[in-house]
């Protein structure tokens, strides 16, 4: 196997996926059959500067180069060769946000990430104008908010894109974006596989009213679907990615995609009636729709798969951060008691203990809001744990309540699609940190949505593997082979995951917790008012 991999690396029968996550940049090199053969990573954190969550461009490129260098070192150590050829490359990143450049290619204002909620007024106005839900983190909302704010830079915008669109542009010279990521910039028409023309005309009228010299299409990237040519690595791009000079130019790149799209690919959830839940720092559920929803909902974003099919997305800002803080606290106590417990073992111990708790968490209530949560209309982060004097307060119920809370806002949105709209769901796949402990998070998600949940071993590779698959699809697909068939027959064929069906008692217990959770939301909103930052 090792020699086989070495030969594939030397001959360039590989694909490289790089994904910029919120806390980690990850690179995965796969062979021509999509098996991961090397990886690299770089830890990073967003910064809160002048009221904006951001990453600097130096931070972007420094992190990317370190990540790639780690990958190249992994190749050298495992296979004894220098990485010079790659069959194809794909770039992915956290969706949405605001990156705008002038004619000289200079960034006009610091990168505004998806985490910023300052475009809420613009999002509300656009939602009313389009009669279509526009989230505050979408690129169009950020642009319109800058216009409403009368920010000086707006008239000088020559190009607007997202993080992966920016990196792809600098590597190839092409101003393009994958359709899944494009659907987080501006509404997409799944029939034309492009920006929605009617809504675009309305937006262009807004631009004209404000005296701006461009239309939306003038400054937004061109939309591409999976499998389309998105350019090649230039000499300058090769040096940006690999300053050592070993990497050759001319490598084809697939359309850059957002982490939602790569998550769909990594979990084989791109066909109607399938879906996936990514549960880490934030949590989102993606369900591929057979038809449009009956009306817009503030809780549901309408995005697309990497080939442009409609997807209902429930995106929540908070998932495991508060849960992690409690686990760390218990780890601190163990250390104080002179007991050393490795972090994975600590998580397993506490998660498994939660299974001994009451199905409804014994009357306990928790909110995991480290930051604002638009789904439940909580405007700032106030993590809370609440109980009555009659609640059954023990460790099992405490942990179960916090695990349920990590999925509380998600359930609110999913219930609209699955119960109110009657969306059909045959299969959903879970991936992300919540599912690292066997069975626990998976069974609670099944209870929350009332549907079977599958966790695959490969899902641990995450979005970097997903974008590597899309890069491979670009260069290895057969004539007329669509992405669904490629994934079914050439990536996931023979792969087995563990599937858990919802336990009726767990479903009943989670529903009881969910009612308590909904009834208690005024407590959190009051905490925001009374407890200032």
PDB file of N, CA and C in Angstrom, residues 304-356:
ATOM      1  N   UNK A 304     -27.877  25.597  -1.485  1.00  0.00           N
ATOM      2  CA  UNK A 304     -27.876  24.520  -2.487  1.00  0.00           C
ATOM      3  C   UNK A 304     -26.759  23.521  -2.235  1.00  0.00           C
ATOM      4  N   UNK A 305     -26.895  22.377  -2.885  1.00  0.00           N
ATOM      5  CA  UNK A 305     -25.804  21.408  -2.946  1.00  0.00           C
ATOM      6  C   UNK A 305     -24.732  21.951  -3.896  1.00  0.00           C
ATOM      7  N   UNK A 306     -23.558  21.312  -3.978  1.00  0.00           N
ATOM      8  CA  UNK A 306     -22.526  21.781  -4.918  1.00  0.00           C
ATOM      9  C   UNK A 306     -22.906  21.665  -6.399  1.00  0.00           C
ATOM     10  N   UNK A 307     -24.071  21.034  -6.692  1.00  0.00           N
ATOM     11  CA  UNK A 307     -24.550  21.030  -8.082  1.00  0.00           C
ATOM     12  C   UNK A 307     -25.795  21.896  -8.247  1.00  0.00           C
ATOM     13  N   UNK A 308     -26.226  22.581  -7.172  1.00  0.00           N
ATOM     14  CA  UNK A 308     -27.297  23.560  -7.295  1.00  0.00           C
ATOM     15  C   UNK A 308     -28.683  23.119  -6.893  1.00  0.00           C
ATOM     16  N   UNK A 309     -28.845  21.904  -6.328  1.00  0.00           N
ATOM     17  CA  UNK A 309     -30.166  21.475  -5.879  1.00  0.00           C
ATOM     18  C   UNK A 309     -30.520  22.158  -4.553  1.00  0.00           C
ATOM     19  N   UNK A 310     -31.827  22.469  -4.335  1.00  0.00           N
ATOM     20  CA  UNK A 310     -32.215  23.239  -3.148  1.00  0.00           C
ATOM     21  C   UNK A 310     -32.037  22.456  -1.846  1.00  0.00           C
ATOM     22  N   UNK A 311     -31.606  23.174  -0.815  1.00  0.00           N
ATOM     23  CA  UNK A 311     -31.327  22.591   0.498  1.00  0.00           C
ATOM     24  C   UNK A 311     -31.922  23.499   1.573  1.00  0.00           C
ATOM     25  N   UNK A 312     -32.608  22.912   2.534  1.00  0.00           N
ATOM     26  CA  UNK A 312     -33.045  23.651   3.716  1.00  0.00           C
ATOM     27  C   UNK A 312     -31.974  23.535   4.780  1.00  0.00           C
ATOM     28  N   UNK A 313     -31.493  24.678   5.251  1.00  0.00           N
ATOM     29  CA  UNK A 313     -30.383  24.697   6.202  1.00  0.00           C
ATOM     30  C   UNK A 313     -30.820  25.377   7.499  1.00  0.00           C
ATOM     31  N   UNK A 314     -30.618  24.686   8.607  1.00  0.00           N
ATOM     32  CA  UNK A 314     -30.821  25.284   9.921  1.00  0.00           C
ATOM     33  C   UNK A 314     -29.430  25.500  10.517  1.00  0.00           C
ATOM     34  N   UNK A 315     -29.042  26.752  10.657  1.00  0.00           N
ATOM     35  CA  UNK A 315     -27.697  27.087  11.121  1.00  0.00           C
ATOM     36  C   UNK A 315     -27.776  27.750  12.486  1.00  0.00           C
ATOM     37  N   UNK A 316     -27.096  27.165  13.470  1.00  0.00           N
ATOM     38  CA  UNK A 316     -27.081  27.719  14.825  1.00  0.00           C
ATOM     39  C   UNK A 316     -25.647  28.095  15.196  1.00  0.00           C
ATOM     40  N   UNK A 317     -25.486  29.239  15.821  1.00  0.00           N
ATOM     41  CA  UNK A 317     -24.142  29.732  16.147  1.00  0.00           C
ATOM     42  C   UNK A 317     -23.469  28.956  17.261  1.00  0.00           C
ATOM     43  N   UNK A 318     -24.269  28.272  18.080  1.00  0.00           N
ATOM     44  CA  UNK A 318     -23.724  27.625  19.284  1.00  0.00           C
ATOM     45  C   UNK A 318     -23.997  26.126  19.275  1.00  0.00           C
ATOM     46  N   UNK A 319     -22.959  25.366  19.651  1.00  0.00           N
ATOM     47  CA  UNK A 319     -23.161  23.924  19.826  1.00  0.00           C
ATOM     48  C   UNK A 319     -22.348  23.433  21.023  1.00  0.00           C
ATOM     49  N   UNK A 320     -21.056  23.133  20.825  1.00  0.00           N
ATOM     50  CA  UNK A 320     -20.301  22.443  21.881  1.00  0.00           C
ATOM     51  C   UNK A 320     -19.430  23.350  22.746  1.00  0.00           C
ATOM     52  N   UNK A 321     -19.354  24.656  22.468  1.00  0.00           N
ATOM     53  CA  UNK A 321     -18.419  25.515  23.215  1.00  0.00           C
ATOM     54  C   UNK A 321     -18.718  25.523  24.712  1.00  0.00           C
ATOM     55  N   UNK A 322     -19.986  25.696  25.091  1.00  0.00           N
ATOM     56  CA  UNK A 322     -20.336  25.709  26.511  1.00  0.00           C
ATOM     57  C   UNK A 322     -20.166  24.326  27.132  1.00  0.00           C
ATOM     58  N   UNK A 323     -20.538  23.306  26.366  1.00  0.00           N
ATOM     59  CA  UNK A 323     -20.354  21.919  26.806  1.00  0.00           C
ATOM     60  C   UNK A 323     -18.872  21.647  27.080  1.00  0.00           C
ATOM     61  N   UNK A 324     -18.008  22.092  26.167  1.00  0.00           N
ATOM     62  CA  UNK A 324     -16.566  21.915  26.344  1.00  0.00           C
ATOM     63  C   UNK A 324     -16.069  22.620  27.608  1.00  0.00           C
ATOM     64  N   UNK A 325     -16.621  23.805  27.884  1.00  0.00           N
ATOM     65  CA  UNK A 325     -16.210  24.555  29.073  1.00  0.00           C
ATOM     66  C   UNK A 325     -16.520  23.778  30.351  1.00  0.00           C
ATOM     67  N   UNK A 326     -17.697  23.119  30.392  1.00  0.00           N
ATOM     68  CA  UNK A 326     -18.050  22.317  31.559  1.00  0.00           C
ATOM     69  C   UNK A 326     -17.140  21.090  31.682  1.00  0.00           C
ATOM     70  N   UNK A 327     -16.832  20.449  30.559  1.00  0.00           N
ATOM     71  CA  UNK A 327     -15.917  19.298  30.596  1.00  0.00           C
ATOM     72  C   UNK A 327     -14.551  19.739  31.118  1.00  0.00           C
ATOM     73  N   UNK A 328     -14.086  20.902  30.662  1.00  0.00           N
ATOM     74  CA  UNK A 328     -12.797  21.426  31.136  1.00  0.00           C
ATOM     75  C   UNK A 328     -12.837  21.689  32.645  1.00  0.00           C
ATOM     76  N   UNK A 329     -13.982  22.180  33.133  1.00  0.00           N
ATOM     77  CA  UNK A 329     -14.126  22.448  34.565  1.00  0.00           C
ATOM     78  C   UNK A 329     -13.999  21.154  35.372  1.00  0.00           C
ATOM     79  N   UNK A 330     -14.646  20.090  34.894  1.00  0.00           N
ATOM     80  CA  UNK A 330     -14.535  18.802  35.580  1.00  0.00           C
ATOM     81  C   UNK A 330     -13.099  18.264  35.496  1.00  0.00           C
ATOM     82  N   UNK A 331     -12.436  18.545  34.372  1.00  0.00           N
ATOM     83  CA  UNK A 331     -11.030  18.152  34.248  1.00  0.00           C
ATOM     84  C   UNK A 331     -10.153  18.886  35.241  1.00  0.00           C
ATOM     85  N   UNK A 332     -10.449  20.166  35.466  1.00  0.00           N
ATOM     86  CA  UNK A 332      -9.720  20.966  36.455  1.00  0.00           C
ATOM     87  C   UNK A 332      -9.891  20.374  37.849  1.00  0.00           C
ATOM     88  N   UNK A 333     -11.130  19.993  38.168  1.00  0.00           N
ATOM     89  CA  UNK A 333     -11.399  19.405  39.486  1.00  0.00           C
ATOM     90  C   UNK A 333     -10.615  18.096  39.646  1.00  0.00           C
ATOM     91  N   UNK A 334     -10.615  17.262  38.603  1.00  0.00           N
ATOM     92  CA  UNK A 334      -9.890  15.988  38.682  1.00  0.00           C
ATOM     93  C   UNK A 334      -8.401  16.242  38.935  1.00  0.00           C
ATOM     94  N   UNK A 335      -7.865  17.243  38.242  1.00  0.00           N
ATOM     95  CA  UNK A 335      -6.448  17.588  38.408  1.00  0.00           C
ATOM     96  C   UNK A 335      -6.178  18.059  39.841  1.00  0.00           C
ATOM     97  N   UNK A 336      -7.089  18.857  40.382  1.00  0.00           N
ATOM     98  CA  UNK A 336      -6.971  19.349  41.750  1.00  0.00           C
ATOM     99  C   UNK A 336      -6.979  18.190  42.742  1.00  0.00           C
ATOM    100  N   UNK A 337      -7.750  17.151  42.395  1.00  0.00           N
ATOM    101  CA  UNK A 337      -7.836  15.958  43.256  1.00  0.00           C
ATOM    102  C   UNK A 337      -6.671  15.004  43.033  1.00  0.00           C
ATOM    103  N   UNK A 338      -5.742  15.391  42.142  1.00  0.00           N
ATOM    104  CA  UNK A 338      -4.569  14.560  41.883  1.00  0.00           C
ATOM    105  C   UNK A 338      -4.812  13.429  40.910  1.00  0.00           C
ATOM    106  N   UNK A 339      -5.881  13.544  40.123  1.00  0.00           N
ATOM    107  CA  UNK A 339      -6.219  12.488  39.158  1.00  0.00           C
ATOM    108  C   UNK A 339      -6.003  13.041  37.749  1.00  0.00           C
ATOM    109  N   UNK A 340      -5.160  12.389  36.972  1.00  0.00           N
ATOM    110  CA  UNK A 340      -4.922  12.828  35.601  1.00  0.00           C
ATOM    111  C   UNK A 340      -5.800  12.009  34.649  1.00  0.00           C
ATOM    112  N   UNK A 341      -6.668  12.701  33.917  1.00  0.00           N
ATOM    113  CA  UNK A 341      -7.545  12.028  32.956  1.00  0.00           C
ATOM    114  C   UNK A 341      -7.326  12.672  31.589  1.00  0.00           C
ATOM    115  N   UNK A 342      -6.965  11.882  30.591  1.00  0.00           N
ATOM    116  CA  UNK A 342      -6.798  12.406  29.232  1.00  0.00           C
ATOM    117  C   UNK A 342      -8.127  12.968  28.746  1.00  0.00           C
ATOM    118  N   UNK A 343      -8.049  14.017  27.929  1.00  0.00           N
ATOM    119  CA  UNK A 343      -9.257  14.713  27.483  1.00  0.00           C
ATOM    120  C   UNK A 343     -10.263  13.772  26.795  1.00  0.00           C
ATOM    121  N   UNK A 344      -9.850  12.915  25.826  1.00  0.00           N
ATOM    122  CA  UNK A 344     -10.847  12.017  25.208  1.00  0.00           C
ATOM    123  C   UNK A 344     -11.529  11.105  26.229  1.00  0.00           C
ATOM    124  N   UNK A 345     -10.757  10.603  27.196  1.00  0.00           N
ATOM    125  CA  UNK A 345     -11.334   9.726  28.221  1.00  0.00           C
ATOM    126  C   UNK A 345     -12.310  10.494  29.112  1.00  0.00           C
ATOM    127  N   UNK A 346     -11.989  11.760  29.399  1.00  0.00           N
ATOM    128  CA  UNK A 346     -12.865  12.601  30.213  1.00  0.00           C
ATOM    129  C   UNK A 346     -14.202  12.826  29.514  1.00  0.00           C
ATOM    130  N   UNK A 347     -14.136  13.138  28.210  1.00  0.00           N
ATOM    131  CA  UNK A 347     -15.371  13.312  27.437  1.00  0.00           C
ATOM    132  C   UNK A 347     -16.200  12.032  27.458  1.00  0.00           C
ATOM    133  N   UNK A 348     -15.547  10.892  27.181  1.00  0.00           N
ATOM    134  CA  UNK A 348     -16.277   9.621  27.158  1.00  0.00           C
ATOM    135  C   UNK A 348     -16.948   9.364  28.510  1.00  0.00           C
ATOM    136  N   UNK A 349     -16.202   9.573  29.585  1.00  0.00           N
ATOM    137  CA  UNK A 349     -16.706   9.309  30.935  1.00  0.00           C
ATOM    138  C   UNK A 349     -17.972  10.132  31.222  1.00  0.00           C
ATOM    139  N   UNK A 350     -17.913  11.427  30.905  1.00  0.00           N
ATOM    140  CA  UNK A 350     -19.038  12.311  31.204  1.00  0.00           C
ATOM    141  C   UNK A 350     -20.212  12.086  30.251  1.00  0.00           C
ATOM    142  N   UNK A 351     -19.914  11.859  28.958  1.00  0.00           N
ATOM    143  CA  UNK A 351     -20.989  11.612  27.990  1.00  0.00           C
ATOM    144  C   UNK A 351     -21.725  10.316  28.312  1.00  0.00           C
ATOM    145  N   UNK A 352     -20.955   9.257  28.612  1.00  0.00           N
ATOM    146  CA  UNK A 352     -21.601   7.978  28.933  1.00  0.00           C
ATOM    147  C   UNK A 352     -22.423   8.081  30.221  1.00  0.00           C
ATOM    148  N   UNK A 353     -21.957   8.893  31.170  1.00  0.00           N
ATOM    149  CA  UNK A 353     -22.715   9.081  32.408  1.00  0.00           C
ATOM    150  C   UNK A 353     -24.078   9.702  32.118  1.00  0.00           C
ATOM    151  N   UNK A 354     -24.136  10.560  31.099  1.00  0.00           N
ATOM    152  CA  UNK A 354     -25.405  11.231  30.766  1.00  0.00           C
ATOM    153  C   UNK A 354     -26.499  10.235  30.392  1.00  0.00           C
ATOM    154  N   UNK A 355     -26.097   9.060  29.870  1.00  0.00           N
ATOM    155  CA  UNK A 355     -27.088   8.057  29.466  1.00  0.00           C
ATOM    156  C   UNK A 355     -27.839   7.474  30.669  1.00  0.00           C
ATOM    157  N   UNK A 356     -27.277   7.665  31.862  1.00  0.00           N
ATOM    158  CA  UNK A 356     -27.923   7.155  33.081  1.00  0.00           C
ATOM    159  C   UNK A 356     -28.952   8.149  33.627  1.00  0.00           C
TER     160      UNK A 356
END
